[in-house]
Amino acid sequence: MSKIIILVFAFFVSCSTSPSKTPSEVPVQAKDFSRGEVILATQLLAKVFDEDMAPLSCVPDTEEAALLLRTIRPRMEVVEDDIGALLDSTLEVTNLIKTCDQNCTCGYIDDLLREHLVNLSKAERKIMNEKKSEKEINRCLSYAANTFCQGELYKELNKEKADFSFDEEAP
């Protein structure tokens, strides 16, 4: 019995005295990107993946689009959580609607509002419908297609994508 107590005591001592992480072991925070940039890049990559849009120089095929979509997903989840938290406030919903055209997120915001069953006034619904027109969405995607490969977000995703690739030789 005393051997068990000594082993348990030794275990607790070893766990409590483990060395703390050095600064080099602490994960480095990835650069923050705007919600709009993450949303637009995700939409762009999804269009390339779905073959609804021509491949880009840095995203030549659906496999690369899929890999980059997996890589951007953690950032997109943070964006979804951030925006989802705002949907309970009428003032925040109004602000999202007012500013969505400035960062090309109107289509995404509209989808979220519908998904979360957020009731909009007739005036807000009219504004949203005007802002998320097909012409506006195409303008935003065109802008994203022309700038994505040179942007900092792509450079960051390109560095991180090895962490999200599937090893074909794994059993």
Short mmCIF file of C-alpha atoms in Angstrom, two decimals, residues 41-127:
data_model
loop_
_atom_site.label_atom_id
_atom_site.label_comp_id
_atom_site.label_asym_id
_atom_site.label_seq_id
_atom_site.Cartn_x
_atom_site.Cartn_y
_atom_site.Cartn_z
CA ALA A 41 -11.02 34.55 -50.32
CA THR A 42 -13.12 31.62 -49.11
CA GLN A 43 -15.83 32.41 -51.65
CA LEU A 44 -13.24 32.73 -54.40
CA LEU A 45 -11.59 29.41 -53.52
CA ALA A 46 -14.99 27.71 -53.33
CA LYS A 47 -15.85 29.01 -56.82
CA VAL A 48 -12.57 27.66 -58.20
CA PHE A 49 -13.10 24.36 -56.38
CA ASP A 50 -16.66 24.03 -57.71
CA GLU A 51 -15.35 24.95 -61.18
CA ASP A 52 -17.77 27.89 -61.29
CA MET A 53 -14.77 30.10 -61.93
CA ALA A 54 -11.63 29.70 -63.98
CA PRO A 55 -8.51 28.62 -62.07
CA LEU A 56 -6.09 31.31 -60.93
CA SER A 57 -2.34 31.37 -61.48
CA CYS A 58 -1.80 30.42 -57.82
CA VAL A 59 -4.79 28.06 -57.69
CA PRO A 60 -4.40 26.06 -60.91
CA ASP A 61 -6.82 23.23 -60.13
CA THR A 62 -9.50 21.94 -57.80
CA GLU A 63 -6.99 20.02 -55.67
CA GLU A 64 -5.10 23.22 -54.84
CA ALA A 65 -8.39 25.02 -54.20
CA ALA A 66 -9.44 22.23 -51.80
CA LEU A 67 -6.11 22.43 -49.96
CA LEU A 68 -6.36 26.20 -49.62
CA LEU A 69 -9.98 25.90 -48.46
CA ARG A 70 -8.85 23.51 -45.70
CA THR A 71 -6.06 25.94 -44.81
CA ILE A 72 -8.32 29.00 -44.60
CA ARG A 73 -11.07 27.14 -42.70
CA PRO A 74 -9.79 27.92 -39.15
CA ARG A 75 -9.78 31.63 -39.98
CA MET A 76 -13.24 31.36 -41.51
CA GLU A 77 -14.56 29.66 -38.38
CA VAL A 78 -13.35 32.61 -36.29
CA VAL A 79 -15.07 35.02 -38.69
CA GLU A 80 -18.29 32.98 -38.53
CA ASP A 81 -18.19 32.98 -34.73
CA ASP A 82 -17.51 36.72 -34.58
CA ILE A 83 -20.33 37.61 -36.93
CA GLY A 84 -22.67 35.03 -35.42
CA ALA A 85 -22.22 36.71 -32.04
CA LEU A 86 -23.43 40.00 -33.54
CA LEU A 87 -26.68 38.62 -34.91
CA ASP A 88 -28.54 38.93 -31.60
CA SER A 89 -28.19 42.71 -31.64
CA THR A 90 -30.48 44.71 -33.92
CA LEU A 91 -27.94 47.55 -33.98
CA GLU A 92 -25.12 45.20 -35.00
CA VAL A 93 -27.26 43.61 -37.72
CA THR A 94 -28.04 47.08 -39.06
CA ASN A 95 -24.33 47.92 -39.06
CA LEU A 96 -23.50 44.68 -40.89
CA ILE A 97 -26.06 45.54 -43.56
CA LYS A 98 -24.85 49.15 -43.88
CA THR A 99 -21.19 48.19 -44.27
CA CYS A 100 -21.27 44.90 -46.16
CA ASP A 101 -20.81 46.53 -49.55
CA GLN A 102 -17.59 48.18 -48.37
CA ASN A 103 -15.91 44.80 -47.85
CA CYS A 104 -17.80 42.67 -50.39
CA THR A 105 -19.56 40.53 -47.79
CA CYS A 106 -23.23 41.26 -48.56
CA GLY A 107 -23.99 37.85 -50.03
CA TYR A 108 -22.33 36.11 -47.10
CA ILE A 109 -24.07 38.34 -44.54
CA ASP A 110 -27.42 37.74 -46.23
CA ASP A 111 -26.87 33.98 -46.11
CA LEU A 112 -26.00 34.18 -42.40
CA LEU A 113 -29.04 36.31 -41.63
CA ARG A 114 -31.28 33.80 -43.38
CA GLU A 115 -29.55 30.81 -41.77
CA HIS A 116 -30.00 32.29 -38.30
CA LEU A 117 -33.56 33.37 -39.09
CA VAL A 118 -32.86 37.02 -38.30
CA ASN A 119 -35.94 39.12 -39.00
CA LEU A 120 -35.24 42.21 -41.04
CA SER A 121 -37.49 45.17 -41.60
CA LYS A 122 -38.79 45.68 -45.13
CA ALA A 123 -36.36 48.56 -45.57
CA GLU A 124 -33.40 46.46 -44.41
CA ARG A 125 -34.46 43.56 -46.67
CA LYS A 126 -34.69 45.97 -49.64
CA ILE A 127 -31.24 47.41 -48.91
#
